[in-house]
CSV table of N, CA and C in Angstrom, one decimal:
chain,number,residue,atom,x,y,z
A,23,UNK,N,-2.3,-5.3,-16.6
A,23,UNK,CA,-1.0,-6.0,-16.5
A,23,UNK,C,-1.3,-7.5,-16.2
A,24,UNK,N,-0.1,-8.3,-16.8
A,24,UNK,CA,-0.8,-10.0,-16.9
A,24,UNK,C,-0.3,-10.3,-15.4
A,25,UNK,N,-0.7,-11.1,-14.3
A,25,UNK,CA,-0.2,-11.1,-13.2
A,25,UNK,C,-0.2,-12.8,-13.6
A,26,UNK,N,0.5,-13.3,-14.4
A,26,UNK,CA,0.6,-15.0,-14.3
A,26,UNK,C,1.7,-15.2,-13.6
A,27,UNK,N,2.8,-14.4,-13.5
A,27,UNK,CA,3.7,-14.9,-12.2
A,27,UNK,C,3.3,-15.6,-10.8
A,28,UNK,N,1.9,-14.9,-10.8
A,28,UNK,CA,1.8,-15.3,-8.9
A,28,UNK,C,0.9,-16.7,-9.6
A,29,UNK,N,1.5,-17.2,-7.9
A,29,UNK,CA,1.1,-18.2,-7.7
A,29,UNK,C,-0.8,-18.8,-7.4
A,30,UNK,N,-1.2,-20.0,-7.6
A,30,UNK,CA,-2.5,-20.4,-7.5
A,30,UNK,C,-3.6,-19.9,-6.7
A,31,UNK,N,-2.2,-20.1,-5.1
A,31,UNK,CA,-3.3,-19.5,-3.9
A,31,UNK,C,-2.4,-18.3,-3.5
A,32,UNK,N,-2.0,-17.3,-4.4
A,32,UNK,CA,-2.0,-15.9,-4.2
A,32,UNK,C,-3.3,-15.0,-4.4
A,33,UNK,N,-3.1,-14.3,-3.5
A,33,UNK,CA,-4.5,-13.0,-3.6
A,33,UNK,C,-3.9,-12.0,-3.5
A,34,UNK,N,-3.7,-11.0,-4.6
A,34,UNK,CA,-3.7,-9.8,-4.6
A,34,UNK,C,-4.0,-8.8,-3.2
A,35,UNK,N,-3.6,-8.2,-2.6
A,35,UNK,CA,-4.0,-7.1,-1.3
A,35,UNK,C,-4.2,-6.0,-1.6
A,36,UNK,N,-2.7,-4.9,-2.1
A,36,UNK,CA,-2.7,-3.8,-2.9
A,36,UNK,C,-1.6,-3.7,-3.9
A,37,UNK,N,-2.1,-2.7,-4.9
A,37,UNK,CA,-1.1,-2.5,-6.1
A,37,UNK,C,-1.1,-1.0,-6.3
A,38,UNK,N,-0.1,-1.2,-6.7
A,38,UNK,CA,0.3,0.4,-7.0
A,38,UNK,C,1.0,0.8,-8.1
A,39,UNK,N,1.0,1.4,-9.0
A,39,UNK,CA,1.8,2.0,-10.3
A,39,UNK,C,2.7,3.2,-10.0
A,40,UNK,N,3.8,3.0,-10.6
A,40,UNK,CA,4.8,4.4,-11.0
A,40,UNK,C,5.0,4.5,-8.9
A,41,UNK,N,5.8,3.5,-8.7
A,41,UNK,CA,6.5,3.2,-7.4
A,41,UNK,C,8.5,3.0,-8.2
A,42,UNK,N,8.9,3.9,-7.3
A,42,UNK,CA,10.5,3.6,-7.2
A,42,UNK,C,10.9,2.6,-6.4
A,43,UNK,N,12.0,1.8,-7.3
A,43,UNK,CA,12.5,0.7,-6.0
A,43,UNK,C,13.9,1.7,-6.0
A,44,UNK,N,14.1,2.0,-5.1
A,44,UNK,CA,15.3,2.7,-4.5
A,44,UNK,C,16.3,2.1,-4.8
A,45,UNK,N,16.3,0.4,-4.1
A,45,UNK,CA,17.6,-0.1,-4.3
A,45,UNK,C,18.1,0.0,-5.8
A,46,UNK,N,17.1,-0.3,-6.6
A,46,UNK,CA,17.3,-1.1,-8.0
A,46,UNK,C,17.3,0.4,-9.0
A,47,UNK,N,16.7,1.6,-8.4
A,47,UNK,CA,17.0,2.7,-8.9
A,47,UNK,C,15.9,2.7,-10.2
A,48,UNK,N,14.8,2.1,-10.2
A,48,UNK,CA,13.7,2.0,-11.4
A,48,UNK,C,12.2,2.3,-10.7
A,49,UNK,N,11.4,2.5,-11.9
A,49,UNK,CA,9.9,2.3,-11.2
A,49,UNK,C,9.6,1.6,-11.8
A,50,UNK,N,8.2,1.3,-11.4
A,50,UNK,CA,7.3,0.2,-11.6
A,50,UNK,C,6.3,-0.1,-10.7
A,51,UNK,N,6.3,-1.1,-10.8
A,51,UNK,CA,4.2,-1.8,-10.2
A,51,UNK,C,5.0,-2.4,-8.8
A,52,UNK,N,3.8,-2.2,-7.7
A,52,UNK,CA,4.5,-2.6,-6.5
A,52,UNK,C,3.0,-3.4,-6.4
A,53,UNK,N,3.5,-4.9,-5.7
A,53,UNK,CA,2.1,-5.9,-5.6
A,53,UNK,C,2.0,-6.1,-4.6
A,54,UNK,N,1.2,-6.2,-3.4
A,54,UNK,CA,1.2,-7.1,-2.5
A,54,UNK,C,0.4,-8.4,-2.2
A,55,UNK,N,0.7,-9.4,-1.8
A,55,UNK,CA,0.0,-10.5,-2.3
A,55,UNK,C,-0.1,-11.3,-0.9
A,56,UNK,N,-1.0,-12.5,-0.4
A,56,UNK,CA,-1.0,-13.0,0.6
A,56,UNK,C,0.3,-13.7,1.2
A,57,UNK,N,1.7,-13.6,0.2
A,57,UNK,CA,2.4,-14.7,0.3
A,57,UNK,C,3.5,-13.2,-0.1
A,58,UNK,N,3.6,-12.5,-1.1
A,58,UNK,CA,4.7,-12.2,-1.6
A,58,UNK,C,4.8,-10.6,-1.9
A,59,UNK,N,5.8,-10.0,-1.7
A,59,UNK,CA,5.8,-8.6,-2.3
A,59,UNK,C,6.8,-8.8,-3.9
A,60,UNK,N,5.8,-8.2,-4.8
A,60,UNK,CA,6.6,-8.1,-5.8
A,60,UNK,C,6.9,-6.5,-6.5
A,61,UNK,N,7.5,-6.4,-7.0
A,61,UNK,CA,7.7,-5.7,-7.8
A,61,UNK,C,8.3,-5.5,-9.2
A,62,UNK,N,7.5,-5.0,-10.2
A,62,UNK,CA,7.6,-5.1,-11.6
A,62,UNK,C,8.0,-4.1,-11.9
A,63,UNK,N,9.0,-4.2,-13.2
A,63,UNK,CA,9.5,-3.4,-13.8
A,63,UNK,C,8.8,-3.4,-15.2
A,64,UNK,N,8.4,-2.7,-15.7
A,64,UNK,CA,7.2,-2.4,-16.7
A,64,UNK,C,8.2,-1.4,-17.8
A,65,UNK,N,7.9,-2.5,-19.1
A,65,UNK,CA,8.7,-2.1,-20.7
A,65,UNK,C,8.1,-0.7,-20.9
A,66,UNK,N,8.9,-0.2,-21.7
A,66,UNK,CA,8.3,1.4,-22.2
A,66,UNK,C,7.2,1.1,-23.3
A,67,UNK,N,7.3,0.2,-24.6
A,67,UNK,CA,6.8,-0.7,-25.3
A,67,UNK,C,5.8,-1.5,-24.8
A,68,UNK,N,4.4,-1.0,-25.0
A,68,UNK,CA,3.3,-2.0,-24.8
A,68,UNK,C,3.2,-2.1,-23.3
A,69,UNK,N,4.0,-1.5,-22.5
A,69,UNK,CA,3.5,-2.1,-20.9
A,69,UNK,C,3.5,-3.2,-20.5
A,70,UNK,N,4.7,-4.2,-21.1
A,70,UNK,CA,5.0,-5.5,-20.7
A,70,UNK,C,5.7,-6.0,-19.8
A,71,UNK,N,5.4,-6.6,-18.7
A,71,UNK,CA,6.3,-6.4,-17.6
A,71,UNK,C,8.1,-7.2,-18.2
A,72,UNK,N,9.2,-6.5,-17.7
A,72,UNK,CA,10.5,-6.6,-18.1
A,72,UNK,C,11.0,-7.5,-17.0
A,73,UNK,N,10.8,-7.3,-15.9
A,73,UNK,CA,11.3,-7.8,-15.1
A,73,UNK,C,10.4,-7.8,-13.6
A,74,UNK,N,10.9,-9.2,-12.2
A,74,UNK,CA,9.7,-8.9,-11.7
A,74,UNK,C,11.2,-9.9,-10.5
A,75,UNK,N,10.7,-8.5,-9.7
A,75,UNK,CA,11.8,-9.1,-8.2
A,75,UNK,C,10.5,-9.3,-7.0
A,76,UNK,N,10.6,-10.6,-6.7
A,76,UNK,CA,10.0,-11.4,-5.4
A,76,UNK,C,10.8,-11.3,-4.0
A,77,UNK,N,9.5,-10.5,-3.2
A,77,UNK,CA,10.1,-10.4,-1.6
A,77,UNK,C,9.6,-11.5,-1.0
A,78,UNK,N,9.4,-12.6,-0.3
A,78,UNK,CA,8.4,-13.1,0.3
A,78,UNK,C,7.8,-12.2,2.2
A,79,UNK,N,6.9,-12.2,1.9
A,79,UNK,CA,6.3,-12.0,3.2
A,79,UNK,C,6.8,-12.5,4.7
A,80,UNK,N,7.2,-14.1,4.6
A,80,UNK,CA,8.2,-14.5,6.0
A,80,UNK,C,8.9,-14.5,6.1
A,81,UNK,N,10.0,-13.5,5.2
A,81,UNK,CA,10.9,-13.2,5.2
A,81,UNK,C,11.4,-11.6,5.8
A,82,UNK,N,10.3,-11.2,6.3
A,82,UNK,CA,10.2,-10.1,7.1
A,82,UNK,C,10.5,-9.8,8.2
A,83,UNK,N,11.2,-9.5,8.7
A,83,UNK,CA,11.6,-9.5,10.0
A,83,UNK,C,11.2,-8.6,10.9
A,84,UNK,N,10.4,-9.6,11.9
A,84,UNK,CA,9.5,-8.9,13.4
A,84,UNK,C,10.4,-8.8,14.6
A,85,UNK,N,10.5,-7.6,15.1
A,85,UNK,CA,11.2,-7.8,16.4
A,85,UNK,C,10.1,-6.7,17.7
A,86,UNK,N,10.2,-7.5,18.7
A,86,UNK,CA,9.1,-7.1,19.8
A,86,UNK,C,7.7,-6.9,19.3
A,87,UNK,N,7.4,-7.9,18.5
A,87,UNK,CA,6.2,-8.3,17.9
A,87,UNK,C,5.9,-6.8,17.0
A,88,UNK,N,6.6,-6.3,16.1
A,88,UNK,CA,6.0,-5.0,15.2
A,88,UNK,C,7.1,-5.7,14.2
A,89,UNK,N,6.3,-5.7,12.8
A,89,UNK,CA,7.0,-6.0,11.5
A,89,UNK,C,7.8,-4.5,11.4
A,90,UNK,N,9.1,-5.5,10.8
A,90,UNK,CA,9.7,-4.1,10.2
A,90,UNK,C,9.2,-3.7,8.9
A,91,UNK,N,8.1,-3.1,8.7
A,91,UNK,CA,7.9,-2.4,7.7
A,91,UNK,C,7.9,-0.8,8.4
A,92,UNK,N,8.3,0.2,7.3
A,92,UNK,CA,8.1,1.6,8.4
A,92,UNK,C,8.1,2.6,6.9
A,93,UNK,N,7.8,3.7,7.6
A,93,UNK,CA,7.4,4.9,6.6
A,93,UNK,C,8.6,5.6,7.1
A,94,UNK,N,9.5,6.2,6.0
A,94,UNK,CA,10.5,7.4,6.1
A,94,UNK,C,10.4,8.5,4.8
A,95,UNK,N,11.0,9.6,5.2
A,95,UNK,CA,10.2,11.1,4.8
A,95,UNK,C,12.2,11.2,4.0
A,96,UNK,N,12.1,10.7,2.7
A,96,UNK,CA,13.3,11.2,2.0
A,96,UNK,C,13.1,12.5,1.7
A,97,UNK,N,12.6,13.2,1.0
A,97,UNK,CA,12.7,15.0,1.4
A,97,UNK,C,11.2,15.5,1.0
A,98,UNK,N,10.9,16.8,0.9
A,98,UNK,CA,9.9,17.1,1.3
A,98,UNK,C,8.6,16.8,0.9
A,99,UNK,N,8.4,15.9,-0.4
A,99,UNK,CA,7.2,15.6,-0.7
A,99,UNK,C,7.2,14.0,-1.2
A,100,UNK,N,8.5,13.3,-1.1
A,100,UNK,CA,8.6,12.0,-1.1
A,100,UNK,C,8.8,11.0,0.0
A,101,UNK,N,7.6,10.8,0.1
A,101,UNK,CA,7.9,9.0,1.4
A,101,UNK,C,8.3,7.7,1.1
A,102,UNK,N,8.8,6.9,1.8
A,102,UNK,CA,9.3,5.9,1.1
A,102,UNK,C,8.4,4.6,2.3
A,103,UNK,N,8.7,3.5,1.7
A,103,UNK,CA,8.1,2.2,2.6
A,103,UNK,C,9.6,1.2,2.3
A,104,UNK,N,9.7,1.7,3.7
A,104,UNK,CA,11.0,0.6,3.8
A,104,UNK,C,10.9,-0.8,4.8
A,105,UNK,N,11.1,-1.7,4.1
A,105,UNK,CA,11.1,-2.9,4.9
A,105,UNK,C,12.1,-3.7,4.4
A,106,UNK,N,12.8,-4.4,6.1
A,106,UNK,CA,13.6,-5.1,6.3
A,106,UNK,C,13.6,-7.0,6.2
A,107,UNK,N,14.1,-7.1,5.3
A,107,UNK,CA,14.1,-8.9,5.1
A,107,UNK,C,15.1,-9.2,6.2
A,108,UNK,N,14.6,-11.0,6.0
A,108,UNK,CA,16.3,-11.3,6.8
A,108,UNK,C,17.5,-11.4,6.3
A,109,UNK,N,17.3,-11.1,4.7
A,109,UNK,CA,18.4,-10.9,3.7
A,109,UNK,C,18.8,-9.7,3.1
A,110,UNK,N,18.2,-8.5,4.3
A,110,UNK,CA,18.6,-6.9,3.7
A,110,UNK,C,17.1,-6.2,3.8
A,111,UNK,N,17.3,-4.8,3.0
A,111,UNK,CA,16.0,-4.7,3.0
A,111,UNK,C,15.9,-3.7,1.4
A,112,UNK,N,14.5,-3.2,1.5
A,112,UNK,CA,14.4,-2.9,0.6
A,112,UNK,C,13.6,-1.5,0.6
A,113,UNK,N,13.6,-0.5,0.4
A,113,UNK,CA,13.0,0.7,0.2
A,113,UNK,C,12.2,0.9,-0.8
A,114,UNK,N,10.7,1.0,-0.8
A,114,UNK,CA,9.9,2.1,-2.1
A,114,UNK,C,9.6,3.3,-2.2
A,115,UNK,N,9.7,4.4,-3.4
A,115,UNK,CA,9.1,5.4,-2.9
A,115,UNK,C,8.2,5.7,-3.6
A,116,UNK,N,6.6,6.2,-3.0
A,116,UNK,CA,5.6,6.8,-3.4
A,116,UNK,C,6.0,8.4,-3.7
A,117,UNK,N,5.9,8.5,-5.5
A,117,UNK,CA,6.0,10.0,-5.3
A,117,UNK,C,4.8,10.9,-5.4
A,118,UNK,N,4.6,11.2,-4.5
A,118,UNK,CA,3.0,12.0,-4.6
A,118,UNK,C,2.2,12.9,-3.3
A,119,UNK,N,1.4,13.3,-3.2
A,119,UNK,CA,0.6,13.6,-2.3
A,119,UNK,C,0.1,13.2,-1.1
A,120,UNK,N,-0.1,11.8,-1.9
A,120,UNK,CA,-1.0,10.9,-0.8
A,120,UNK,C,-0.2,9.5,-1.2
A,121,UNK,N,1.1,10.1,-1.0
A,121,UNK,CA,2.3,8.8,-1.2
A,121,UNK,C,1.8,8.4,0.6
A,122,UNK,N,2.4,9.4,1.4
A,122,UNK,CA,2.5,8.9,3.0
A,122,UNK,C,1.2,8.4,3.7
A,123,UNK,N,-0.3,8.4,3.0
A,123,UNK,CA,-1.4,8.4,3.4
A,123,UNK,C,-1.4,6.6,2.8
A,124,UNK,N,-1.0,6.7,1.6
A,124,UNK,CA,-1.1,5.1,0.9
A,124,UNK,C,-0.2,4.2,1.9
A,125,UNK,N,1.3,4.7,2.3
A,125,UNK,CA,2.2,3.8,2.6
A,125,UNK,C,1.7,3.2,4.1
A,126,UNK,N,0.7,3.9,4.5
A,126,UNK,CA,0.5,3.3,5.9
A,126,UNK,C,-0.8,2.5,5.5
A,127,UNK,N,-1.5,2.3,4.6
A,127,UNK,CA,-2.5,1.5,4.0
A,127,UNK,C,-1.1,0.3,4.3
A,128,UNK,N,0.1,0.0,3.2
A,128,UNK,CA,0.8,-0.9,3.2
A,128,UNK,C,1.2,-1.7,4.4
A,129,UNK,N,1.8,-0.7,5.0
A,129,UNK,CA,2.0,-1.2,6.4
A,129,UNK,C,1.4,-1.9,6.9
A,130,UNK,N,0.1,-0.8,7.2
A,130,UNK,CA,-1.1,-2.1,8.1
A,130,UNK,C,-1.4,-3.5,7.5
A,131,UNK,N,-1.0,-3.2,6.0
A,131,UNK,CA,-1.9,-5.0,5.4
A,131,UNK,C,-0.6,-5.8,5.2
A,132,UNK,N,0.9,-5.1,5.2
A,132,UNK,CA,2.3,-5.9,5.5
A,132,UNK,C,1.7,-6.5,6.9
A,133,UNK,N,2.0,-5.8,8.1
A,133,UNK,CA,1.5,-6.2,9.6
A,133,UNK,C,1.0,-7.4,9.7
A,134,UNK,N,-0.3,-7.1,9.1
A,134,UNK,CA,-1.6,-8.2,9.6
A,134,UNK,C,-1.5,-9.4,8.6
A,135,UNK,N,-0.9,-9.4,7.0
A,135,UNK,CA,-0.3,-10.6,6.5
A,135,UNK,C,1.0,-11.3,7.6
A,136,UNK,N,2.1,-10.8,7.6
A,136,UNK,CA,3.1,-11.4,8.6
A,136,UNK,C,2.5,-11.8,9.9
A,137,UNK,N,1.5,-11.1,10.5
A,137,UNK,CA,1.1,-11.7,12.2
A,137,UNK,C,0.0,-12.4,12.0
A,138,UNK,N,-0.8,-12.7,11.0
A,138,UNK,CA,-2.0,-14.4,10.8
A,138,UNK,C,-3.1,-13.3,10.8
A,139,UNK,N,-3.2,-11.9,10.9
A,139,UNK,CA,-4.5,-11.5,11.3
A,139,UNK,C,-5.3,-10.8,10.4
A,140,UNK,N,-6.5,-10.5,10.5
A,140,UNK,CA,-7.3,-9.8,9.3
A,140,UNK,C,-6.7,-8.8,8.6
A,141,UNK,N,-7.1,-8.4,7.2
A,141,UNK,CA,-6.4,-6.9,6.9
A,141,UNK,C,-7.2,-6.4,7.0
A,142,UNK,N,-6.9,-5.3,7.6
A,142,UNK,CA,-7.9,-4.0,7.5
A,142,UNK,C,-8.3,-3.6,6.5
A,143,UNK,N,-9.5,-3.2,6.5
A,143,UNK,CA,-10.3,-2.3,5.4
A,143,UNK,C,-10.8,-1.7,5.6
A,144,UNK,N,-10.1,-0.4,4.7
A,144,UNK,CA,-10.4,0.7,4.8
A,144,UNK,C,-11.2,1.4,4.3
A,145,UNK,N,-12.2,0.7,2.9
A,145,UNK,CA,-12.3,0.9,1.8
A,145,UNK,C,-14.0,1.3,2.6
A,146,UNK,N,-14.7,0.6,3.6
A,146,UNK,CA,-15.8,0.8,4.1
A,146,UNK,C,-16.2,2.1,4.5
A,147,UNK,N,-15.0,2.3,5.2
A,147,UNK,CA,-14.8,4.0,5.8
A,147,UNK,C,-14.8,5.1,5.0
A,148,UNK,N,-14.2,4.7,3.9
A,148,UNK,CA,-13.9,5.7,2.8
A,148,UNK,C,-15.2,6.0,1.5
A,149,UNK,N,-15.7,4.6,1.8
A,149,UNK,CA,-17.1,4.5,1.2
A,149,UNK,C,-18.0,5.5,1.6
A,150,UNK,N,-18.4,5.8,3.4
A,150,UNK,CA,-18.7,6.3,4.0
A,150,UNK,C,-18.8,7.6,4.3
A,151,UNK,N,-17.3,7.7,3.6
A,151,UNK,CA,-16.9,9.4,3.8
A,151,UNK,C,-17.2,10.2,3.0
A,152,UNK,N,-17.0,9.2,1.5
A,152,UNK,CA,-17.9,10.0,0.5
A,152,UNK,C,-19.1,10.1,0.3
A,153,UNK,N,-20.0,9.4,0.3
A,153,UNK,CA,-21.2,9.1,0.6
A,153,UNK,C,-21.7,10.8,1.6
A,154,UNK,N,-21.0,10.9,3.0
A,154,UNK,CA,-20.9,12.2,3.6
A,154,UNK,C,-20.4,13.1,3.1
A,155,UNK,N,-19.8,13.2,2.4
A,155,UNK,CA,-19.3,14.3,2.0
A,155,UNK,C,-20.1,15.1,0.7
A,156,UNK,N,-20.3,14.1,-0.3
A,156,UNK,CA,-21.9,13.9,-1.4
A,156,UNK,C,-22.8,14.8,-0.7
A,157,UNK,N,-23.6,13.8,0.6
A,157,UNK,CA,-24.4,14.7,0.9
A,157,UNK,C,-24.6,16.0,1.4
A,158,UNK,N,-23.3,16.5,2.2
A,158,UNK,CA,-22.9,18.2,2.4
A,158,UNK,C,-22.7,18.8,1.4
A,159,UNK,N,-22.3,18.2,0.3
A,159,UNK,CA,-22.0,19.5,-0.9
A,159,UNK,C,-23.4,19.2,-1.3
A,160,UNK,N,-23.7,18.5,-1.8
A,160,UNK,CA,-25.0,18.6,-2.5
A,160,UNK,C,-26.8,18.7,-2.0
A,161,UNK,N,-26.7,17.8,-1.0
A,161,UNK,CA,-28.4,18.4,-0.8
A,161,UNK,C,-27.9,19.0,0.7
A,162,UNK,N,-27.4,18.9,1.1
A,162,UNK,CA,-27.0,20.1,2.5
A,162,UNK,C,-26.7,19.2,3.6
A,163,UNK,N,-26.6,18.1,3.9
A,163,UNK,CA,-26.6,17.2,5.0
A,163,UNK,C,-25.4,17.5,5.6
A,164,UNK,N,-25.8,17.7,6.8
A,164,UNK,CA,-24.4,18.3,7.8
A,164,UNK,C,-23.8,16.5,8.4
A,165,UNK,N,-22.8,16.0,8.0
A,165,UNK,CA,-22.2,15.0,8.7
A,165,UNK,C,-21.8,14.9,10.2
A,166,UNK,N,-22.6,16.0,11.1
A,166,UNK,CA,-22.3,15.9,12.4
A,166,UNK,C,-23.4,14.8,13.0
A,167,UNK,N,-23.0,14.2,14.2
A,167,UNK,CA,-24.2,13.3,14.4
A,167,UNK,C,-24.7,14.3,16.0
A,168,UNK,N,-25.7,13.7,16.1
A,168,UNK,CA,-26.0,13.7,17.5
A,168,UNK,C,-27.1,12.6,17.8
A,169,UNK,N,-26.4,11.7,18.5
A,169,UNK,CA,-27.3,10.4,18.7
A,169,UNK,C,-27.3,9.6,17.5
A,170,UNK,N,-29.2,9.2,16.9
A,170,UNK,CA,-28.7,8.7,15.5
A,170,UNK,C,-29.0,9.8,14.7
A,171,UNK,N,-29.4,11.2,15.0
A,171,UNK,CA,-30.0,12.0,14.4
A,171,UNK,C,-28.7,13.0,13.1
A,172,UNK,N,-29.6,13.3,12.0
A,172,UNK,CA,-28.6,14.1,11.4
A,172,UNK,C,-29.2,15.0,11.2
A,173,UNK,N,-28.2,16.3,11.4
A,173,UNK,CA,-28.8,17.4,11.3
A,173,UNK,C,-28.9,18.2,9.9
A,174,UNK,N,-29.9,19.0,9.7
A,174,UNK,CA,-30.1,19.7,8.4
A,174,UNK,C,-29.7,21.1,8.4
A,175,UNK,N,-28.6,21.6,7.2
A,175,UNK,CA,-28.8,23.1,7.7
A,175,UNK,C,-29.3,24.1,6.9
Protein backbone atom coordinates (compact mmCIF):
# COMPACT_ATOMS: atom_id res chain seq x y z
CA UNK A 1 0.00 0.00 0.00
CA UNK A 2 1.45 3.48 -1.20
CA UNK A 3 1.57 5.41 2.25
CA UNK A 4 2.35 9.01 0.43
CA UNK A 5 -0.42 10.63 2.42
CA UNK A 6 1.73 10.78 5.61
CA UNK A 7 3.57 13.30 6.31
CA UNK A 8 7.80 13.82 6.20
CA UNK A 9 8.33 13.29 9.93
CA UNK A 10 5.70 10.57 10.25
CA UNK A 11 6.77 7.07 11.41
CA UNK A 12 4.66 4.33 11.01
CA UNK A 13 4.00 2.35 14.73
CA UNK A 14 1.40 -0.27 13.76
CA UNK A 15 -0.83 -1.38 10.78
CA UNK A 16 -3.31 -3.50 10.44
CA UNK A 17 -5.52 -4.95 7.50
CA UNK A 18 -9.26 -6.01 7.12
CA UNK A 19 -10.15 -3.52 10.41
CA UNK A 20 -13.91 -2.18 10.59
CA UNK A 21 -14.50 1.46 11.25
CA UNK A 22 -17.78 1.03 12.96
CA UNK A 23 -18.71 4.62 12.62
CA UNK A 24 -18.24 4.66 8.78
CA UNK A 25 -19.52 1.03 8.59
CA UNK A 26 -16.44 -0.18 6.08
CA UNK A 27 -13.04 -1.98 6.47
CA UNK A 28 -9.86 -1.25 5.72
CA UNK A 29 -6.09 -0.53 6.81
CA UNK A 30 -5.83 0.97 10.32
CA UNK A 31 -2.22 3.06 10.63
CA UNK A 32 -0.79 4.31 13.51
CA UNK A 33 1.70 6.87 13.03
CA UNK A 34 3.79 9.22 15.45
CA UNK A 35 1.44 12.12 14.84
CA UNK A 36 -1.76 10.51 13.37
CA UNK A 37 -4.31 7.62 13.27
CA UNK A 38 -5.50 6.87 9.89
CA UNK A 39 -7.58 4.81 8.41
CA UNK A 40 -7.92 3.55 4.74
CA UNK A 41 -10.49 2.50 2.83
CA UNK A 42 -9.02 0.10 0.26
CA UNK A 43 -10.63 -0.23 -3.63
CA UNK A 44 -11.85 -3.82 -4.44
CA UNK A 45 -9.82 -3.10 -7.92
CA UNK A 46 -6.03 -3.32 -7.59
CA UNK A 47 -5.97 -2.48 -3.77
CA UNK A 48 -5.97 1.26 -4.20
CA UNK A 49 -6.60 3.16 -1.39
CA UNK A 50 -10.32 4.97 -1.96
CA UNK A 51 -10.36 6.96 0.73
CA UNK A 52 -8.23 7.85 3.92
CA UNK A 53 -9.92 9.46 7.30
CA UNK A 54 -7.15 11.26 9.63
CA UNK A 55 -7.48 11.13 13.58
CA UNK A 56 -4.71 13.22 14.98
CA UNK A 57 -3.10 11.86 18.05
CA UNK A 58 -3.59 15.31 20.35
CA UNK A 59 -6.70 15.14 19.74
CA UNK A 60 -7.21 12.45 22.17
CA UNK A 61 -8.58 13.02 25.07
CA UNK A 62 -6.70 12.13 28.58
CA UNK A 63 -8.54 12.39 31.66
CA UNK A 64 -6.66 11.56 35.17
CA UNK A 65 -3.68 11.07 33.16
CA UNK A 66 -5.06 7.54 31.11
CA UNK A 67 -5.75 8.18 27.30
CA UNK A 68 -9.05 7.42 26.26
CA UNK A 69 -8.25 4.66 24.16
CA UNK A 70 -10.08 1.33 25.68
CA UNK A 71 -10.82 -2.18 24.44
CA UNK A 72 -14.76 -3.22 24.39
CA UNK A 73 -16.07 -6.85 23.73
CA UNK A 74 -19.08 -6.22 21.02
CA UNK A 75 -20.12 -9.96 21.13
CA UNK A 76 -18.41 -13.02 21.46
CA UNK A 77 -15.51 -13.12 19.25
CA UNK A 78 -15.34 -9.41 18.17
CA UNK A 79 -13.28 -6.62 20.14
CA UNK A 80 -13.26 -3.29 19.23
CA UNK A 81 -10.58 -0.20 20.03
CA UNK A 82 -12.53 2.69 20.87
CA UNK A 83 -11.07 6.01 21.27
CA UNK A 84 -12.34 9.24 22.25
CA UNK A 85 -11.33 12.57 20.33
CA UNK A 86 -12.27 15.97 21.49
CA UNK A 87 -14.48 15.92 18.49
CA UNK A 88 -16.38 12.43 19.22
CA UNK A 89 -14.89 9.29 19.00
CA UNK A 90 -14.35 6.56 17.02
CA UNK A 91 -14.58 2.69 17.30
CA UNK A 92 -12.49 -0.21 15.40
CA UNK A 93 -13.15 -3.61 15.16
CA UNK A 94 -10.52 -6.43 15.01
CA UNK A 95 -12.30 -9.44 13.79
CA UNK A 96 -10.43 -12.36 14.90
CA UNK A 97 -8.72 -14.38 17.46
CA UNK A 98 -6.07 -12.35 18.45
CA UNK A 99 -8.26 -9.21 17.67
CA UNK A 100 -8.28 -8.43 21.77
CA UNK A 101 -4.42 -9.53 22.21
CA UNK A 102 -3.53 -6.95 19.07
CA UNK A 103 -5.93 -4.13 20.44
CA UNK A 104 -3.91 -3.76 23.69
CA UNK A 105 -0.61 -3.77 21.52
CA UNK A 106 -2.61 -0.38 20.19
CA UNK A 107 -3.41 0.92 23.28
CA UNK A 108 -0.13 0.76 24.82
CA UNK A 109 1.62 2.52 21.68
CA UNK A 110 -1.80 5.17 21.56
CA UNK A 111 -0.75 5.75 25.51
CA UNK A 112 2.90 6.28 25.20
CA UNK A 113 2.52 8.40 21.74
CA UNK A 114 -0.11 10.87 23.51
CA UNK A 115 2.07 10.95 27.06
CA UNK A 116 5.86 11.83 25.23
CA UNK A 117 6.97 8.31 26.36
CA UNK A 118 8.75 5.31 24.76
CA UNK A 119 6.55 2.63 22.91
CA UNK A 120 6.76 -0.48 24.12
CA UNK A 121 8.18 -3.37 22.33
CA UNK A 122 6.94 -6.19 22.39
CA UNK A 123 8.44 -7.61 19.47
CA UNK A 124 11.79 -8.64 21.77
CA UNK A 125 9.69 -10.73 24.07
CA UNK A 126 8.01 -12.43 21.32
CA UNK A 127 11.26 -12.99 19.70
CA UNK A 128 12.21 -14.76 22.73
CA UNK A 129 9.25 -16.79 23.06
CA UNK A 130 9.76 -18.35 19.96
CA UNK A 131 13.10 -18.91 20.01
CA UNK A 132 11.68 -21.02 23.52
CA UNK A 133 9.36 -22.47 22.28
CA UNK A 134 11.66 -23.81 18.96
CA UNK A 135 13.73 -25.19 21.45
CA UNK A 136 11.01 -27.35 23.49
CA UNK A 137 9.43 -28.71 20.42
CA UNK A 138 12.45 -29.42 18.79
CA UNK A 139 15.76 -30.37 20.52
CA UNK A 140 13.97 -30.80 24.03
CA UNK A 141 14.94 -27.58 25.89
CA UNK A 142 12.59 -27.18 28.81
CA UNK A 143 11.99 -23.13 29.04
CA UNK A 144 11.98 -23.31 32.88
CA UNK A 145 14.89 -21.39 34.41
CA UNK A 146 16.47 -22.01 37.58
CA UNK A 147 19.13 -19.41 38.18
CA UNK A 148 20.88 -19.02 34.70
CA UNK A 149 20.68 -22.68 34.27
CA UNK A 150 18.37 -24.52 31.72
CA UNK A 151 17.18 -27.55 32.16
CA UNK A 152 17.25 -30.65 29.79
CA UNK A 153 14.67 -33.26 29.74
Amino acid sequence: MDLNFLDSSEAVILSDENVRNENLKKSGNLILTNKNIYFCVIGTFKGKIKNVQKYPINQIKVFQNKTQAKISNRDLMQYSLDIYFVSGNQSFSFINKIGKKRIMEWIKAIDAIVKGEEIPDDSKQKIEEGIQNWAKATIGIDDSFSDDTKKIT
